[in-house]
Tab-separated table of C-alpha atoms in Angstrom:
chain	number	residue	atom	x	y	z
A	3	MET	CA	18.652	-9.736	15.431
A	4	THR	CA	18.628	-8.353	18.974
A	5	SER	CA	21.419	-5.879	18.299
A	6	GLY	CA	19.684	-4.745	15.102
A	7	ILE	CA	16.440	-4.166	16.982
A	8	LYS	CA	18.192	-2.125	19.673
A	9	LEU	CA	20.135	-0.016	17.181
A	10	THR	CA	17.007	0.648	15.110
A	11	ALA	CA	15.183	1.714	18.267
A	12	LEU	CA	18.058	4.095	19.068
A	13	TRP	CA	17.912	5.603	15.569
A	14	LEU	CA	14.144	5.991	15.864
A	15	ARG	CA	14.438	7.715	19.247
A	16	ARG	CA	16.942	10.191	17.801
A	17	ALA	CA	15.209	10.759	14.453
A	18	LYS	CA	13.783	14.169	13.663
A	19	SER	CA	11.921	13.079	10.507
A	20	ALA	CA	11.364	9.318	10.333
A	21	VAL	CA	9.170	7.643	7.717
A	22	VAL	CA	7.805	4.103	7.518
A	23	PHE	CA	7.481	2.537	4.058
A	24	THR	CA	5.378	-0.626	3.763
A	25	GLY	CA	4.669	-3.376	1.251
A	26	ALA	CA	2.616	-6.555	1.017
A	27	GLY	CA	4.637	-8.430	3.652
A	28	ILE	CA	3.063	-6.527	6.517
A	29	SER	CA	-0.444	-7.407	5.339
A	30	THR	CA	0.073	-11.120	4.695
A	31	GLU	CA	0.380	-11.319	8.491
A	32	SER	CA	-3.251	-10.169	8.627
A	33	GLY	CA	-4.257	-13.113	6.476
A	34	ILE	CA	-4.381	-11.237	3.182
A	35	PRO	CA	-3.200	-13.721	0.537
A	36	ASP	CA	-0.528	-13.079	-2.027
A	37	PHE	CA	-2.791	-12.721	-5.049
A	38	ARG	CA	0.159	-13.241	-7.422
A	39	SER	CA	1.177	-16.634	-6.036
A	40	PRO	CA	0.183	-19.867	-7.843
A	41	GLY	CA	-3.560	-20.284	-7.409
A	42	GLY	CA	-3.971	-16.632	-6.414
A	43	VAL	CA	-6.477	-14.337	-8.086
A	44	TRP	CA	-4.007	-12.803	-10.530
A	45	SER	CA	-2.638	-16.195	-11.622
A	46	LYS	CA	-6.141	-17.134	-12.819
A	47	TYR	CA	-6.810	-14.004	-14.870
A	48	ARG	CA	-4.999	-12.001	-17.498
A	49	THR	CA	-3.992	-8.422	-16.695
A	50	VAL	CA	-6.566	-5.778	-17.607
A	51	TYR	CA	-4.627	-2.640	-18.510
A	52	PHE	CA	-5.941	0.807	-17.763
A	53	ASP	CA	-6.456	1.811	-21.401
A	54	GLU	CA	-8.443	-1.396	-21.987
A	55	PHE	CA	-10.627	-0.636	-18.991
A	56	CYS	CA	-11.327	2.833	-20.338
A	57	GLU	CA	-12.157	1.686	-23.868
A	58	SER	CA	-13.817	-1.732	-23.592
A	59	PRO	CA	-17.014	-2.775	-21.761
A	60	ALA	CA	-15.806	-6.395	-21.906
A	61	ALA	CA	-12.515	-5.439	-20.244
A	62	ARG	CA	-14.399	-3.535	-17.548
A	63	HIS	CA	-16.462	-6.634	-16.814
A	64	GLU	CA	-13.333	-8.783	-16.593
A	65	TYR	CA	-11.727	-6.215	-14.281
A	66	TRP	CA	-14.750	-6.195	-11.977
A	67	ALA	CA	-14.778	-9.998	-11.847
A	68	GLN	CA	-11.132	-9.998	-10.725
A	69	LYS	CA	-11.565	-7.234	-8.178
A	70	THR	CA	-14.718	-8.742	-6.730
A	71	GLU	CA	-13.008	-12.087	-6.121
A	72	ALA	CA	-10.004	-10.371	-4.526
A	73	HIS	CA	-12.257	-8.180	-2.368
A	74	VAL	CA	-13.997	-11.176	-0.842
A	75	GLU	CA	-10.609	-12.518	0.256
A	76	PHE	CA	-9.302	-9.370	1.970
A	77	ALA	CA	-12.342	-7.348	3.082
A	78	ALA	CA	-12.594	-9.064	6.474
A	79	ALA	CA	-8.871	-8.649	7.274
A	80	GLU	CA	-7.967	-6.717	10.414
A	81	PRO	CA	-4.827	-4.713	11.231
A	82	ASN	CA	-2.111	-6.721	12.964
A	83	THR	CA	0.445	-5.768	15.580
A	84	GLY	CA	2.696	-4.261	12.906
A	85	HIS	CA	0.006	-1.870	11.669
A	86	ARG	CA	-0.914	-0.952	15.246
A	87	THR	CA	2.704	-0.296	16.226
A	88	ILE	CA	3.201	2.045	13.278
A	89	ALA	CA	-0.010	3.914	14.192
A	90	LYS	CA	1.243	4.195	17.768
A	91	TRP	CA	4.526	5.709	16.602
A	92	GLU	CA	2.699	8.322	14.573
A	93	ALA	CA	0.511	9.217	17.569
A	94	GLN	CA	3.693	9.594	19.630
A	95	ASP	CA	5.267	11.835	16.935
A	96	ARG	CA	8.065	9.343	16.420
A	97	ILE	CA	7.352	9.150	12.676
A	98	ARG	CA	6.058	11.612	10.129
A	99	GLY	CA	3.670	9.091	8.620
A	100	VAL	CA	3.390	6.009	6.425
A	101	ILE	CA	4.083	5.569	2.726
A	102	THR	CA	2.488	2.319	1.549
A	103	GLN	CA	2.328	0.252	-1.608
A	104	ASN	CA	-0.661	-1.605	-0.162
A	105	ILE	CA	-4.261	-1.021	-1.234
A	106	ASP	CA	-5.934	-2.798	1.697
A	107	GLY	CA	-6.498	0.245	3.919
A	108	LEU	CA	-5.240	-1.543	7.044
A	109	HIS	CA	-2.976	1.319	8.134
A	110	LYS	CA	-5.961	3.646	8.375
A	111	LEU	CA	-8.029	1.004	10.129
A	112	ALA	CA	-5.199	0.691	12.673
A	113	GLY	CA	-5.397	4.421	13.395
A	114	SER	CA	-2.646	5.898	11.239
A	115	GLN	CA	-3.672	9.406	10.194
A	116	ASP	CA	-1.142	10.449	7.553
A	117	VAL	CA	-0.987	7.562	5.073
A	118	LEU	CA	0.256	8.064	1.520
A	119	GLU	CA	-1.323	5.241	-0.510
A	120	LEU	CA	0.874	5.131	-3.599
A	121	HIS	CA	-1.309	2.586	-5.379
A	122	GLY	CA	-4.646	3.871	-4.101
A	123	THR	CA	-7.202	2.046	-1.980
A	124	ALA	CA	-9.408	-0.939	-2.756
A	125	ARG	CA	-11.865	0.180	-0.081
A	126	GLU	CA	-13.321	2.823	-2.398
A	127	VAL	CA	-14.443	3.125	-6.000
A	128	SER	CA	-14.075	6.240	-8.107
A	129	CYS	CA	-15.729	7.443	-11.291
A	130	LEU	CA	-13.303	8.136	-14.111
A	131	ASP	CA	-15.779	10.576	-15.643
A	132	CYS	CA	-17.043	12.737	-12.762
A	133	ASN	CA	-14.439	11.911	-10.050
A	134	ALA	CA	-17.081	10.920	-7.469
A	135	ARG	CA	-15.916	8.413	-4.817
A	136	PHE	CA	-17.894	5.870	-2.819
A	137	PRO	CA	-17.269	3.005	-0.373
A	138	VAL	CA	-16.653	-0.143	-2.374
A	139	ASP	CA	-18.777	-2.759	-0.571
A	140	PRO	CA	-22.225	-1.998	-2.034
A	141	PHE	CA	-20.860	-2.050	-5.572
A	142	VAL	CA	-19.035	-5.353	-5.064
A	143	GLU	CA	-22.241	-6.877	-3.724
A	144	GLN	CA	-24.159	-5.465	-6.682
A	145	PHE	CA	-21.715	-7.000	-9.162
A	146	ARG	CA	-21.759	-10.358	-7.359
A	147	ALA	CA	-25.549	-10.424	-7.511
A	148	THR	CA	-26.002	-9.242	-11.106
A	149	SER	CA	-22.658	-9.787	-12.889
A	150	VAL	CA	-23.253	-6.320	-14.363
A	151	VAL	CA	-20.633	-3.590	-14.014
A	152	PRO	CA	-22.265	-0.931	-11.810
A	153	PRO	CA	-22.625	2.585	-13.246
A	154	CYS	CA	-21.707	5.705	-11.300
A	155	PRO	CA	-24.643	6.742	-9.073
A	156	ASP	CA	-23.800	10.435	-9.505
A	157	CYS	CA	-23.388	10.884	-13.258
A	158	ARG	CA	-25.272	7.685	-14.223
A	159	GLU	CA	-23.106	6.888	-17.243
A	160	GLY	CA	-19.655	7.116	-15.668
A	161	ARG	CA	-17.078	4.319	-15.665
A	162	LEU	CA	-16.787	3.152	-12.069
A	163	LYS	CA	-13.416	1.677	-11.073
A	164	HIS	CA	-11.766	0.664	-7.829
A	165	ALA	CA	-9.718	3.599	-6.528
A	166	THR	CA	-6.494	1.707	-7.146
A	167	VAL	CA	-3.729	2.160	-9.693
A	168	SER	CA	-4.077	-0.293	-12.570
A	169	PHE	CA	-1.319	-1.485	-14.889
A	170	GLY	CA	-0.621	1.324	-17.331
A	171	GLN	CA	-2.131	3.967	-15.043
A	172	MET	CA	-0.080	6.763	-13.518
A	173	LEU	CA	0.426	6.907	-9.771
A	174	PRO	CA	-1.532	9.732	-8.119
A	175	GLU	CA	0.711	12.710	-8.769
A	176	GLN	CA	0.049	14.646	-5.578
A	177	THR	CA	0.565	11.561	-3.397
A	178	LEU	CA	3.828	10.687	-5.153
A	179	HIS	CA	5.130	14.241	-4.793
A	180	ARG	CA	4.363	14.261	-1.051
A	181	ALA	CA	6.100	10.905	-0.649
A	182	GLN	CA	9.155	12.203	-2.495
A	183	ARG	CA	9.274	15.279	-0.265
A	184	TRP	CA	9.018	13.159	2.875
A	185	CYS	CA	11.909	10.995	1.699
A	186	GLU	CA	14.046	13.967	0.696
A	187	GLU	CA	13.594	15.384	4.214
A	188	ALA	CA	13.836	12.090	6.124
A	189	ASP	CA	16.728	11.142	8.391
A	190	LEU	CA	15.423	7.576	8.861
A	191	VAL	CA	13.317	5.299	6.658
A	192	ILE	CA	12.088	1.942	7.957
A	193	SER	CA	10.977	-0.277	5.075
A	194	VAL	CA	8.623	-3.046	6.197
A	195	GLY	CA	7.490	-6.035	4.133
A	196	SER	CA	8.443	-4.720	0.705
A	197	SER	CA	10.570	-6.494	-1.895
A	198	LEU	CA	11.696	-3.025	-3.014
A	199	VAL	CA	11.740	-3.978	-6.686
A	200	VAL	CA	8.567	-2.252	-7.961
A	201	TYR	CA	9.323	1.245	-9.242
A	202	PRO	CA	8.704	4.121	-8.868
A	203	ALA	CA	7.670	3.169	-5.318
A	204	ALA	CA	10.936	1.373	-4.526
A	205	GLY	CA	12.835	4.483	-5.560
A	206	LEU	CA	11.544	6.360	-2.520
A	207	PRO	CA	13.660	4.625	0.178
A	208	GLU	CA	16.538	4.795	-2.303
A	209	LEU	CA	15.999	8.563	-2.618
A	210	ALA	CA	16.044	8.970	1.167
A	211	LYS	CA	19.290	7.019	1.407
A	212	ARG	CA	20.911	9.189	-1.274
A	213	ARG	CA	19.882	12.279	0.711
A	214	GLY	CA	21.633	10.972	3.831
A	215	ALA	CA	18.895	9.076	5.679
A	216	LYS	CA	19.529	5.782	7.426
A	217	LEU	CA	17.666	2.877	5.815
A	218	VAL	CA	16.364	-0.052	7.848
A	219	ILE	CA	14.810	-2.979	5.938
A	220	ILE	CA	12.525	-5.452	7.709
A	221	ASN	CA	11.504	-8.370	5.490
A	222	ARG	CA	11.403	-12.161	5.391
A	223	ASP	CA	13.302	-12.338	2.101
A	224	GLU	CA	16.025	-10.451	0.270
A	225	THR	CA	15.059	-7.108	-1.264
A	226	GLY	CA	16.264	-4.983	-4.119
A	227	LEU	CA	17.922	-2.486	-1.765
A	228	ASP	CA	19.667	-4.804	0.707
A	229	ALA	CA	23.066	-3.687	-0.582
A	230	ILE	CA	22.563	-0.071	0.506
A	231	ALA	CA	20.681	-0.678	3.786
A	232	ASP	CA	22.161	0.393	7.106
A	233	MET	CA	20.297	-2.410	8.870
A	234	LEU	CA	18.659	-5.653	7.692
A	235	ILE	CA	16.190	-7.395	9.993
A	236	GLU	CA	14.906	-10.727	8.690
A	237	GLY	CA	11.677	-12.299	9.900
A	238	SER	CA	8.128	-11.381	10.807
A	239	CYS	CA	7.262	-7.732	10.225
A	240	GLY	CA	4.905	-7.558	13.186
A	241	GLU	CA	7.314	-9.221	15.588
A	242	ALA	CA	10.195	-6.978	14.521
A	243	LEU	CA	8.164	-3.781	14.872
A	244	GLU	CA	6.851	-4.891	18.260
A	245	ALA	CA	10.407	-5.634	19.408
A	246	ILE	CA	11.653	-2.226	18.242
A	247	ASP	CA	8.768	-0.576	20.081
A	248	ALA	CA	9.628	-2.470	23.268
A	249	ALA	CA	13.248	-1.288	22.985
A	250	LEU	CA	12.349	2.394	22.599
């Protein structure tokens, strides 16, 4: 592992356009549970698809029940050393920014400025009808107290939804296009805590590799792109990032 850390640090020092790509593994180290594991939120509920949410008041209520339970479990989470190290690298102009699959907002809380949230953010709600956006906490508290799906405060009748990408919903087009451009122009991508099996997100490090970038994968388990990686670092995301930073 030591040689991999040192070589990654060397590549990062020399990189002209480095990008960090993150998945759930970096946030579990902040105490955010894996909602898909046995006993997790998503194992207790059926999936509410985007078209159902749009068409059915009952589906919207079920969606809000799921999201409210999940929110209670992650809202108090704080950025860990991995998030803070990535923010530090951006401030030092070592990386262009962060592309993340995570919806927890921890990169921004850590101080990262240019964060492309491919699956949106659970720290806001948005109205599907008038596009207004609001901080999520008051609406979660309202639902917990009343068990009534809150209406949009701006247009009154609008369907209010967490500003995240639901099953069956398209990724935000502008965000995806920026992420693709970053990866096309990258000379180094460091993937942290992602299984790299969920597409189209997982296709971004793959795109960078095809365009000639070096690909470093930091993860506890095997990933879908291990076979094409230039470096595999197994173990804690935070510890690995901290070690790379120390070797810079």
